mmCIF file of N, CA and C in Angstrom:
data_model
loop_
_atom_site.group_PDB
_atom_site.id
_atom_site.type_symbol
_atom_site.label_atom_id
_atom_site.label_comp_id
_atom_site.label_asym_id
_atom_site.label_seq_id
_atom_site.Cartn_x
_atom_site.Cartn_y
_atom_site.Cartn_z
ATOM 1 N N UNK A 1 20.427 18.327 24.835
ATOM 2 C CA UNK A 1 19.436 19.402 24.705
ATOM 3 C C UNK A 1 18.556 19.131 23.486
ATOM 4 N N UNK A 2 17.115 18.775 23.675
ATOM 5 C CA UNK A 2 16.445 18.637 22.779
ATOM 6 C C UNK A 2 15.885 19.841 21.710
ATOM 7 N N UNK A 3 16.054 19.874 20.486
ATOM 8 C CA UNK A 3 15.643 21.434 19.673
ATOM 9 C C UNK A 3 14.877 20.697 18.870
ATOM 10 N N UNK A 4 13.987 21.363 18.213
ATOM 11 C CA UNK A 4 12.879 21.385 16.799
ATOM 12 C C UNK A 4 12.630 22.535 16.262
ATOM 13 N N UNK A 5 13.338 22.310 15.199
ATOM 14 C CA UNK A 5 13.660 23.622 14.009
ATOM 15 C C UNK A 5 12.268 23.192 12.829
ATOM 16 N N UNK A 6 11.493 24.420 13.043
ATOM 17 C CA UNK A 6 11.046 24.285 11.990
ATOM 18 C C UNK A 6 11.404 25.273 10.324
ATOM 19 N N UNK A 7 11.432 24.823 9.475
ATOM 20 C CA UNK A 7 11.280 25.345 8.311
ATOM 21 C C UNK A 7 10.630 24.817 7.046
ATOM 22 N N UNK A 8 10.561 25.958 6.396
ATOM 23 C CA UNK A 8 9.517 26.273 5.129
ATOM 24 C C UNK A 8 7.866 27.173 5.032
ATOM 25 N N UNK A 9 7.995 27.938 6.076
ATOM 26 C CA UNK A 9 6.921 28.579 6.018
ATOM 27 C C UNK A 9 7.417 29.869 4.887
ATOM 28 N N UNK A 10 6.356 30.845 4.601
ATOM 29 C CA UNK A 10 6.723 32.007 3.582
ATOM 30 C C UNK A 10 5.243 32.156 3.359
ATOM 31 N N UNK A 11 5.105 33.477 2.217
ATOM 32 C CA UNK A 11 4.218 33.616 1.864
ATOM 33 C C UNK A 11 3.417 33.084 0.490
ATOM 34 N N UNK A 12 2.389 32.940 0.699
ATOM 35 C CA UNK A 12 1.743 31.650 -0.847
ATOM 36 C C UNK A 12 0.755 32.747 -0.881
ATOM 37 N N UNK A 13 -0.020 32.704 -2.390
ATOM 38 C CA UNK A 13 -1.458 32.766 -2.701
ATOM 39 C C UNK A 13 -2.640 31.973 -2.578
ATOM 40 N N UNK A 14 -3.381 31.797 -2.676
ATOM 41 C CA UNK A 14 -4.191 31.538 -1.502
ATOM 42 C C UNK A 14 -4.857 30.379 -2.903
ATOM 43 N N UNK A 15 -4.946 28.582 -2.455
ATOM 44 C CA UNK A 15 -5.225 27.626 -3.761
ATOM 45 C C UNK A 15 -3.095 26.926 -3.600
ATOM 46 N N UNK A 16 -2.115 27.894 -2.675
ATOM 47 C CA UNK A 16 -0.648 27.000 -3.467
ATOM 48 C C UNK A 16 -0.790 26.507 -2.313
ATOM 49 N N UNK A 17 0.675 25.807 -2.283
ATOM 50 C CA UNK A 17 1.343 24.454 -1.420
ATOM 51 C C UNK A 17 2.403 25.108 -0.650
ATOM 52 N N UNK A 18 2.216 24.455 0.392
ATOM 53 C CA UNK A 18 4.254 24.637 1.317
ATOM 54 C C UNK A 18 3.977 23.059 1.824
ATOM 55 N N UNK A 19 5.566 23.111 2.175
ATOM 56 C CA UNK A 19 5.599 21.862 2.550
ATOM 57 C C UNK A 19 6.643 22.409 3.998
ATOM 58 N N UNK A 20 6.062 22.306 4.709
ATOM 59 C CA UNK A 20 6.636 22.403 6.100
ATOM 60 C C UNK A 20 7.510 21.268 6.620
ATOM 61 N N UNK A 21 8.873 21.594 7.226
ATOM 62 C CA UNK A 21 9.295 20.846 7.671
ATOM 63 C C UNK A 21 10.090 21.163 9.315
ATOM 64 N N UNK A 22 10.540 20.107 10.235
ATOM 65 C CA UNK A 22 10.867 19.720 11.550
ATOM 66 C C UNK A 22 11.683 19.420 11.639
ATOM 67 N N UNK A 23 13.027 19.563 12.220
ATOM 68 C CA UNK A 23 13.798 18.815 12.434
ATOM 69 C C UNK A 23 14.550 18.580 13.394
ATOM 70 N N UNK A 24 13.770 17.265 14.198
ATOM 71 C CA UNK A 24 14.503 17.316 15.679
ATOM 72 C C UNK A 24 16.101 16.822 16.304
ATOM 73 N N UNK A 25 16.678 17.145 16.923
ATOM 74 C CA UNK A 25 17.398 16.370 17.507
ATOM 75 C C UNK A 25 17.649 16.262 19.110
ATOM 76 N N UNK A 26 18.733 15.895 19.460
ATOM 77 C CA UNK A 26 18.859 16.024 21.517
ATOM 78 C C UNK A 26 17.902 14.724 21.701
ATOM 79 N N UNK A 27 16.962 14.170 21.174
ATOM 80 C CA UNK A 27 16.170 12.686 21.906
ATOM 81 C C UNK A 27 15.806 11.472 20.580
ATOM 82 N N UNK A 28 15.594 10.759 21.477
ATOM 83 C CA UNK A 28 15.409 9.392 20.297
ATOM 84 C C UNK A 28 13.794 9.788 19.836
ATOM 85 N N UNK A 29 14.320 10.160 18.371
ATOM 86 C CA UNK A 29 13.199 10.602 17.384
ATOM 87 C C UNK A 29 11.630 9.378 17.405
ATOM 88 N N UNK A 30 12.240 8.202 17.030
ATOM 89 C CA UNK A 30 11.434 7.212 17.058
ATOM 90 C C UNK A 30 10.394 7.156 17.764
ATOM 91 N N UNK A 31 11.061 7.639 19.020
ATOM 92 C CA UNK A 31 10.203 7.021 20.492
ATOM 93 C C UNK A 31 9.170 7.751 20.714
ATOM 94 N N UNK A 32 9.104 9.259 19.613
ATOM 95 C CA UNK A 32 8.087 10.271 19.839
ATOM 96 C C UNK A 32 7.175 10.937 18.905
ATOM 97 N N UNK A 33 5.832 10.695 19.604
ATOM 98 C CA UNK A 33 4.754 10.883 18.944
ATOM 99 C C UNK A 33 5.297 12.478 18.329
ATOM 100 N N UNK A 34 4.807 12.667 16.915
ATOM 101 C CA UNK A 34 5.013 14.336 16.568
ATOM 102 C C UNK A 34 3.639 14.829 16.324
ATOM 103 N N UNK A 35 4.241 16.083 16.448
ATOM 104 C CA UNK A 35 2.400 16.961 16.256
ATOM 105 C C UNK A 35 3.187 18.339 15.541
ATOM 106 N N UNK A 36 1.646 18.545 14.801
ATOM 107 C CA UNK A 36 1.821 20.669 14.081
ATOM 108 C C UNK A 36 0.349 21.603 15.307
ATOM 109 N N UNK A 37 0.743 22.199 15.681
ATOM 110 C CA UNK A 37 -0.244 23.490 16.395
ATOM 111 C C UNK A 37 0.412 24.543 15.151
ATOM 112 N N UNK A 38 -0.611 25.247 15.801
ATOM 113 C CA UNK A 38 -0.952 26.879 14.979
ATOM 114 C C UNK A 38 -1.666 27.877 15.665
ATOM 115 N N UNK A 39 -1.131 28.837 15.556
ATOM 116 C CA UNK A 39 -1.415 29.485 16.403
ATOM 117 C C UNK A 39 -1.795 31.093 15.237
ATOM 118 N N UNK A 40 -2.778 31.838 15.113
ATOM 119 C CA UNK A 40 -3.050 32.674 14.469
ATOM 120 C C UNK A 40 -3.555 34.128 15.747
ATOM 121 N N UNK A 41 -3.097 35.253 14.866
ATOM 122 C CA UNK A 41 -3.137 35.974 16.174
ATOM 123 C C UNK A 41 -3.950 36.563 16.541
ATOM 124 N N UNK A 42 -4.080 36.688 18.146
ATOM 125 C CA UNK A 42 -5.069 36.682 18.824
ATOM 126 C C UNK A 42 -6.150 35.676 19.473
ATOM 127 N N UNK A 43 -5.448 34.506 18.687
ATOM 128 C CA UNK A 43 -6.305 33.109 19.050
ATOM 129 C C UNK A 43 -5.567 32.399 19.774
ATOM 130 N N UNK A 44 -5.778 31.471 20.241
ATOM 131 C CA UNK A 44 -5.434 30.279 20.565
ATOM 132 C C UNK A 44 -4.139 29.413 19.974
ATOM 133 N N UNK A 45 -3.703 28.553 20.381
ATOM 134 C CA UNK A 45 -2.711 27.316 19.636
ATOM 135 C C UNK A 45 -4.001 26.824 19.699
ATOM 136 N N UNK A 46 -4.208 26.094 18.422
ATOM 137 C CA UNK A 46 -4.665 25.188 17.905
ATOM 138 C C UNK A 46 -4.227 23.743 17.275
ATOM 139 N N UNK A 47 -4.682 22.905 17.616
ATOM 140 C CA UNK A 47 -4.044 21.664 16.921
ATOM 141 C C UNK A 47 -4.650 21.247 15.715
ATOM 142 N N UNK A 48 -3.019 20.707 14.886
ATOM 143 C CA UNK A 48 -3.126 21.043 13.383
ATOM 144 C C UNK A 48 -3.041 19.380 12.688
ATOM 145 N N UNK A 49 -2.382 18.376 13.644
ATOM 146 C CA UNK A 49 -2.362 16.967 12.783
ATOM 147 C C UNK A 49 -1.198 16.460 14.025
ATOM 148 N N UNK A 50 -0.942 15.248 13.847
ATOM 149 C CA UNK A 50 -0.305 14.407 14.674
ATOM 150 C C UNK A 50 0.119 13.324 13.647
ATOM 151 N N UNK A 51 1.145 12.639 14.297
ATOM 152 C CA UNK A 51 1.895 11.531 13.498
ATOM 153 C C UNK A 51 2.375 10.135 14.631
ATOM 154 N N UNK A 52 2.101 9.423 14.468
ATOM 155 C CA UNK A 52 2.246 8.183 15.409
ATOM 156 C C UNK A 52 3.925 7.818 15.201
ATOM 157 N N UNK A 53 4.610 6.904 16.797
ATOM 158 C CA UNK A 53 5.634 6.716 16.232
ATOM 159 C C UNK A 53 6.619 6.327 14.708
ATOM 160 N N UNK A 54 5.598 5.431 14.666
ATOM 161 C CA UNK A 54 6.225 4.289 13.496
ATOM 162 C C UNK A 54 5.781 5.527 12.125
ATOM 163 N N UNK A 55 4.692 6.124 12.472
ATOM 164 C CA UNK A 55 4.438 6.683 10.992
ATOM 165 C C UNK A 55 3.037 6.095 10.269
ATOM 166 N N UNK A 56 2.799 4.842 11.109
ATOM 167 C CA UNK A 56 1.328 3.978 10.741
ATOM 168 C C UNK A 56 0.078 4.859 10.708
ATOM 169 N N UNK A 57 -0.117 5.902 12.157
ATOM 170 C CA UNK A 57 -1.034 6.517 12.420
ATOM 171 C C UNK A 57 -1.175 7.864 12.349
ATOM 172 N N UNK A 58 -2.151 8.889 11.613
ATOM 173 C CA UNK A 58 -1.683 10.053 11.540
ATOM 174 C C UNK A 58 -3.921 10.471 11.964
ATOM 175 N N UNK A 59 -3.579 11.588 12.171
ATOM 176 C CA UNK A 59 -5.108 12.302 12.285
ATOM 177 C C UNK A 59 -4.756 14.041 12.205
ATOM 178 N N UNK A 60 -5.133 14.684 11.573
ATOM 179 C CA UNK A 60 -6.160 16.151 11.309
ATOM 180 C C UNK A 60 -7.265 16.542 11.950
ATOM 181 N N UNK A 61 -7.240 17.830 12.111
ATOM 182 C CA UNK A 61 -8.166 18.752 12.447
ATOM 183 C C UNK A 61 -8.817 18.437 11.237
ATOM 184 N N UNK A 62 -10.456 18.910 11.714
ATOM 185 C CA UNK A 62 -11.363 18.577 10.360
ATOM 186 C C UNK A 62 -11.317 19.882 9.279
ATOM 187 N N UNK A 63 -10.970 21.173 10.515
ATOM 188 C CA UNK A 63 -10.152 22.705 9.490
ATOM 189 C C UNK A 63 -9.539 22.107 8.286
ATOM 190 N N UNK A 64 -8.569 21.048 8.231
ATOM 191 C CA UNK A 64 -7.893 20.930 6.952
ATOM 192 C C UNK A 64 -7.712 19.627 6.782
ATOM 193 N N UNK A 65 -8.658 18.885 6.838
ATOM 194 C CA UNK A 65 -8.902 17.425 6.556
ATOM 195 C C UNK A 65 -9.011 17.521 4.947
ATOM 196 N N UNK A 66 -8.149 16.485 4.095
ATOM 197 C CA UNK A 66 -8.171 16.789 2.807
ATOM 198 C C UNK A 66 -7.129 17.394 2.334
ATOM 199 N N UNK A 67 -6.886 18.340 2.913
ATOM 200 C CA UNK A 67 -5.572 18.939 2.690
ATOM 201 C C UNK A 67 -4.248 19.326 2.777
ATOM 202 N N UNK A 68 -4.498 19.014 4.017
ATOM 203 C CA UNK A 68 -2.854 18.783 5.122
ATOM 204 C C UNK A 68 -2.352 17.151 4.873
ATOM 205 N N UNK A 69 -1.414 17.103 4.981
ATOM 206 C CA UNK A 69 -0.638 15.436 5.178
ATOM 207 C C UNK A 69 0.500 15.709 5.928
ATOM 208 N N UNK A 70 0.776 14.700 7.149
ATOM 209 C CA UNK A 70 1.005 14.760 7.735
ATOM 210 C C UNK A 70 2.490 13.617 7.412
ATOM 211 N N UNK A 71 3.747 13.682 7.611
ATOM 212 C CA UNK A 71 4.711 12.381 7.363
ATOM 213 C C UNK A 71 5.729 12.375 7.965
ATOM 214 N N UNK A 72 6.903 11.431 7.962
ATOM 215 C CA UNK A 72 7.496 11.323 8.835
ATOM 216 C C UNK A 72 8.368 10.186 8.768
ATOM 217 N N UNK A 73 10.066 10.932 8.776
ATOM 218 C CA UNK A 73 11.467 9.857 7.778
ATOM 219 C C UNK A 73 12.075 10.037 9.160
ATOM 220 N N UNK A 74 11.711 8.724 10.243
ATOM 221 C CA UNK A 74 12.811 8.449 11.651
ATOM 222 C C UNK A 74 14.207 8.547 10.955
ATOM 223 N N UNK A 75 14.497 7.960 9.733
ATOM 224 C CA UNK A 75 16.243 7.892 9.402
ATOM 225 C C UNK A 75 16.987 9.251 9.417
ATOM 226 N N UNK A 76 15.673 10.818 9.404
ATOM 227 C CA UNK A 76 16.049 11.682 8.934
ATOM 228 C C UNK A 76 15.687 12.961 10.361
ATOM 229 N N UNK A 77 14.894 12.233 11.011
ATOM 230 C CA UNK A 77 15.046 12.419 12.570
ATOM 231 C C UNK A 77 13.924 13.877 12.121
ATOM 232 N N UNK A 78 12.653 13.690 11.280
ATOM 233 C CA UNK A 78 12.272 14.837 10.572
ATOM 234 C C UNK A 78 10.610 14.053 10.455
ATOM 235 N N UNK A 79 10.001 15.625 10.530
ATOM 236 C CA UNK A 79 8.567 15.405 10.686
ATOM 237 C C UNK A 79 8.163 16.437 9.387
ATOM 238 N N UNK A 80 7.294 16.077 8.511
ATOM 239 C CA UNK A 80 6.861 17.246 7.905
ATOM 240 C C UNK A 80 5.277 17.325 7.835
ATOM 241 N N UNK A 81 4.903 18.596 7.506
ATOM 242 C CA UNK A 81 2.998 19.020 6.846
ATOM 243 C C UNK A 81 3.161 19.341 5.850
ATOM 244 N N UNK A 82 2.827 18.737 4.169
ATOM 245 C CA UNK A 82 2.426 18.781 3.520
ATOM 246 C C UNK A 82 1.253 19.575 3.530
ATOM 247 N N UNK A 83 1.003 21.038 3.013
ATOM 248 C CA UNK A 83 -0.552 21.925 3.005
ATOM 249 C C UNK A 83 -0.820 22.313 1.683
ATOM 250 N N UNK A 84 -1.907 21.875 1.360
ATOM 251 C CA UNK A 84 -2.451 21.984 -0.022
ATOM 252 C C UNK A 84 -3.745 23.176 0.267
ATOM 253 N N UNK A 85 -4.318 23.674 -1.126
ATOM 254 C CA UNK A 85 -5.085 24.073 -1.137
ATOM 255 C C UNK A 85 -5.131 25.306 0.187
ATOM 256 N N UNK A 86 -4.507 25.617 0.111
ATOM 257 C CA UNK A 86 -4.206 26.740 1.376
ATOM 258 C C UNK A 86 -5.246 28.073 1.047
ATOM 259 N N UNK A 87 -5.700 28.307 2.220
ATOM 260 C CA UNK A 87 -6.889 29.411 2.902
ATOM 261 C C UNK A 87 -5.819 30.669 3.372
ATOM 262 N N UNK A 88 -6.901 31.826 3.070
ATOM 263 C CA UNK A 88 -6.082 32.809 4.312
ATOM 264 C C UNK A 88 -6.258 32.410 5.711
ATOM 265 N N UNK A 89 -7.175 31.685 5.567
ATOM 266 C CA UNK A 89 -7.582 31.700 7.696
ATOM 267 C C UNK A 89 -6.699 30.522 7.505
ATOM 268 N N UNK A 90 -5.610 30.206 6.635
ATOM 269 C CA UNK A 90 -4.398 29.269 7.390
ATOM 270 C C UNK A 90 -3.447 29.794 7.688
ATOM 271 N N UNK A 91 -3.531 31.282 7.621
ATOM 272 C CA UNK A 91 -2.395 31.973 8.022
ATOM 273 C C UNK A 91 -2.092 31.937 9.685
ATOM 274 N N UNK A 92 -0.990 31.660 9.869
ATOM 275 C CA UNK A 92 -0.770 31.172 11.537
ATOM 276 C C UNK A 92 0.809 31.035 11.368
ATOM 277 N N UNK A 93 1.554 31.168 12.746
ATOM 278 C CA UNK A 93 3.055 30.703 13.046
ATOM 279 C C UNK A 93 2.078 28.913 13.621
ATOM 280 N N UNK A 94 3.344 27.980 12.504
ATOM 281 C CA UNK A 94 3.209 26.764 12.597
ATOM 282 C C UNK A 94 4.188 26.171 13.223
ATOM 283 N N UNK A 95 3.900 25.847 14.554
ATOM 284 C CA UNK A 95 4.752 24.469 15.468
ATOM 285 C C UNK A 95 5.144 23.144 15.840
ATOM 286 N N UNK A 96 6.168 22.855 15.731
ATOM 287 C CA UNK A 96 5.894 21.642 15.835
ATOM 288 C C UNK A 96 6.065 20.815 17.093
ATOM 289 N N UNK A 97 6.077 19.243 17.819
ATOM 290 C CA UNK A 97 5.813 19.433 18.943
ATOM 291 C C UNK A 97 6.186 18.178 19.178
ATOM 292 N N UNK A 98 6.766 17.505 20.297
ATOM 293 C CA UNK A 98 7.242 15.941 20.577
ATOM 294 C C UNK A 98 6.523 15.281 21.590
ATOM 295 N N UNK A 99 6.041 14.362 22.285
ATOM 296 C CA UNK A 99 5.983 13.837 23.011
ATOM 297 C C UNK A 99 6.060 12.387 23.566
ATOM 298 N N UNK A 100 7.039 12.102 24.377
ATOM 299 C CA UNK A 100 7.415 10.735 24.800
ATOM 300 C C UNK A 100 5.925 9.652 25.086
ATOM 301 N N UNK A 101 4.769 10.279 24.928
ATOM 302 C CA UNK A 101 3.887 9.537 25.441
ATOM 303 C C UNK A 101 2.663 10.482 25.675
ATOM 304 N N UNK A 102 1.730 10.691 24.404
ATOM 305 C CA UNK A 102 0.222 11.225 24.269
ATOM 306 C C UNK A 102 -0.732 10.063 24.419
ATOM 307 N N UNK A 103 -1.671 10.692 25.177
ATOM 308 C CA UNK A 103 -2.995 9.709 25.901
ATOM 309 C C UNK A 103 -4.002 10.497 24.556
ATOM 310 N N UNK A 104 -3.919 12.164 24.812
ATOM 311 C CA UNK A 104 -4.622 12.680 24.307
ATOM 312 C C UNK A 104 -3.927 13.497 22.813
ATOM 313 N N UNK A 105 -3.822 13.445 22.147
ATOM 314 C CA UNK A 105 -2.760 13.655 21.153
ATOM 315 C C UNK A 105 -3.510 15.111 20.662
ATOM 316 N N UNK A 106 -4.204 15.682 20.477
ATOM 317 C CA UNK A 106 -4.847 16.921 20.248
ATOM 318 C C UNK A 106 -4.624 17.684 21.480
ATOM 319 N N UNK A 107 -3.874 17.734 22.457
ATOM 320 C CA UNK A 107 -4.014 18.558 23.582
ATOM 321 C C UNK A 107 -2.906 18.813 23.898
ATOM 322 N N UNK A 108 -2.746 20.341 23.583
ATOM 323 C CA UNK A 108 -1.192 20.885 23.820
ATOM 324 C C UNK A 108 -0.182 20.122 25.084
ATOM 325 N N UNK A 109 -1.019 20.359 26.431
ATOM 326 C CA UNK A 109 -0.084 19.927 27.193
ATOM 327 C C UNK A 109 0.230 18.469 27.485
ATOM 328 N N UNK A 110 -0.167 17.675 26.546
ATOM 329 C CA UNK A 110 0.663 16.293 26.400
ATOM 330 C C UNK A 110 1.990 16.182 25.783
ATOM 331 N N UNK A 111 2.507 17.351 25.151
ATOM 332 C CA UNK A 111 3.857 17.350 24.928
ATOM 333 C C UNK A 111 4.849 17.872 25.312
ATOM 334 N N UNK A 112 6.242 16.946 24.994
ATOM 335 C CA UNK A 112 6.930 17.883 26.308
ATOM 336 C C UNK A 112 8.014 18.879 25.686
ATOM 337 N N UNK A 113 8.184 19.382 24.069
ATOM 338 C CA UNK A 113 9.082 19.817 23.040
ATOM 339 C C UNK A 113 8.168 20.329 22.610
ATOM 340 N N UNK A 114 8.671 21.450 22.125
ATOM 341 C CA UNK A 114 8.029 22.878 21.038
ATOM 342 C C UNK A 114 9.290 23.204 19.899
ATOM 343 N N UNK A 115 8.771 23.486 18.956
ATOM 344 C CA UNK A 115 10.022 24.362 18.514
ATOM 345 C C UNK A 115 9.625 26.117 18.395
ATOM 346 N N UNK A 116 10.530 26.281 18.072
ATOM 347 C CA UNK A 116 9.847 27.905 17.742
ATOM 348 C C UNK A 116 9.147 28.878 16.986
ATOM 349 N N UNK A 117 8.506 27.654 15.767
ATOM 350 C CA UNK A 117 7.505 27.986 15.012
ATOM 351 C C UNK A 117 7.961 28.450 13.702
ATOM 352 N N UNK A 118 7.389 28.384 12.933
ATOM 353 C CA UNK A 118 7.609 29.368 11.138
ATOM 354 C C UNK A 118 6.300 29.911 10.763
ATOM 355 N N UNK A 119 6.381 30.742 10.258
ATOM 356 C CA UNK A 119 5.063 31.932 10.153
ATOM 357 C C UNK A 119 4.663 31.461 8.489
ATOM 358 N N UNK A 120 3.135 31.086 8.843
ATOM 359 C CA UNK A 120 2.856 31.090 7.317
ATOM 360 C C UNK A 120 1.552 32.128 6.973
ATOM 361 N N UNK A 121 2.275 32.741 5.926
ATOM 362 C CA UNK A 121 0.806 33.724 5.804
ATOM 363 C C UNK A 121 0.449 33.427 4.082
ATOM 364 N N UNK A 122 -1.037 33.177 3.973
ATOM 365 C CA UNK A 122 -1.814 32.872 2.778
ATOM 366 C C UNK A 122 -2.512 34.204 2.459
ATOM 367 N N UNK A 123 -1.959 34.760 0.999
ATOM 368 C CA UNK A 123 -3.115 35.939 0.844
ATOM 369 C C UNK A 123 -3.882 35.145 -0.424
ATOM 370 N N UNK A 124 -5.025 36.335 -0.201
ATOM 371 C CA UNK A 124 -6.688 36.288 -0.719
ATOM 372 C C UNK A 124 -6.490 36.625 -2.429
#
């Protein structure tokens, strides 16, 4: 049974840091592309950054280009987002997400694992 636990969301002032973290198990970690969505309410999931198997390749939304980092320890079977400089409009439940094989890596339904999200709220 594949799970993805996320933790480290909470509440920050708005300029601090969290460092979000993933942690999958149930499938071979390696073999799968990871991703963060966000979802803020009333909107959409949105896609938040992606991470290539090996860890070589990573890409951002241009929302938090600069500020998000995206990483990723296969020995530790763990994906994390580094978020700097944090906004209120980054307030969102943050997900994380697996897939054996993205064509389109920004597009929710290329993956086939969710976890159940951690709520981050940034005040003003």
């Amino acid at each position: 049974q594949v799970q993805l636990v996320e933790s480290g969301g909470g509440l920050v002032q708005g300029g601090g840091s969290l460092r979000l973290s993933c942690a999958a198990s149930g499938l071979t970690f390696s073999l799968h592309v990871m991703a963060w969505f966000r979802q803020a309410p009333g909107k959409e999931r949105e896609f938040v950054g992606y991470i290539s198997r090996s860890g070589g390749s990573t890409d951002v939304a241009d929302s938090v280009k600069g500020r998000f980092t995206i990483s990723r320890d296969n020995a530790k079977n763990t994906v994390y987002l580094q978020m700097n400089s944090l906004k209120p409009e980054d307030t969102a439940v943050y997900y994380c997400a697996a897939a054996r094989k993205a064509t389109s890596v920004r597009l929710r339904r290329e993956y086939d694992y969710w976890g159940q999200g951690t709520q981050v709220t940034v005040s003003s």
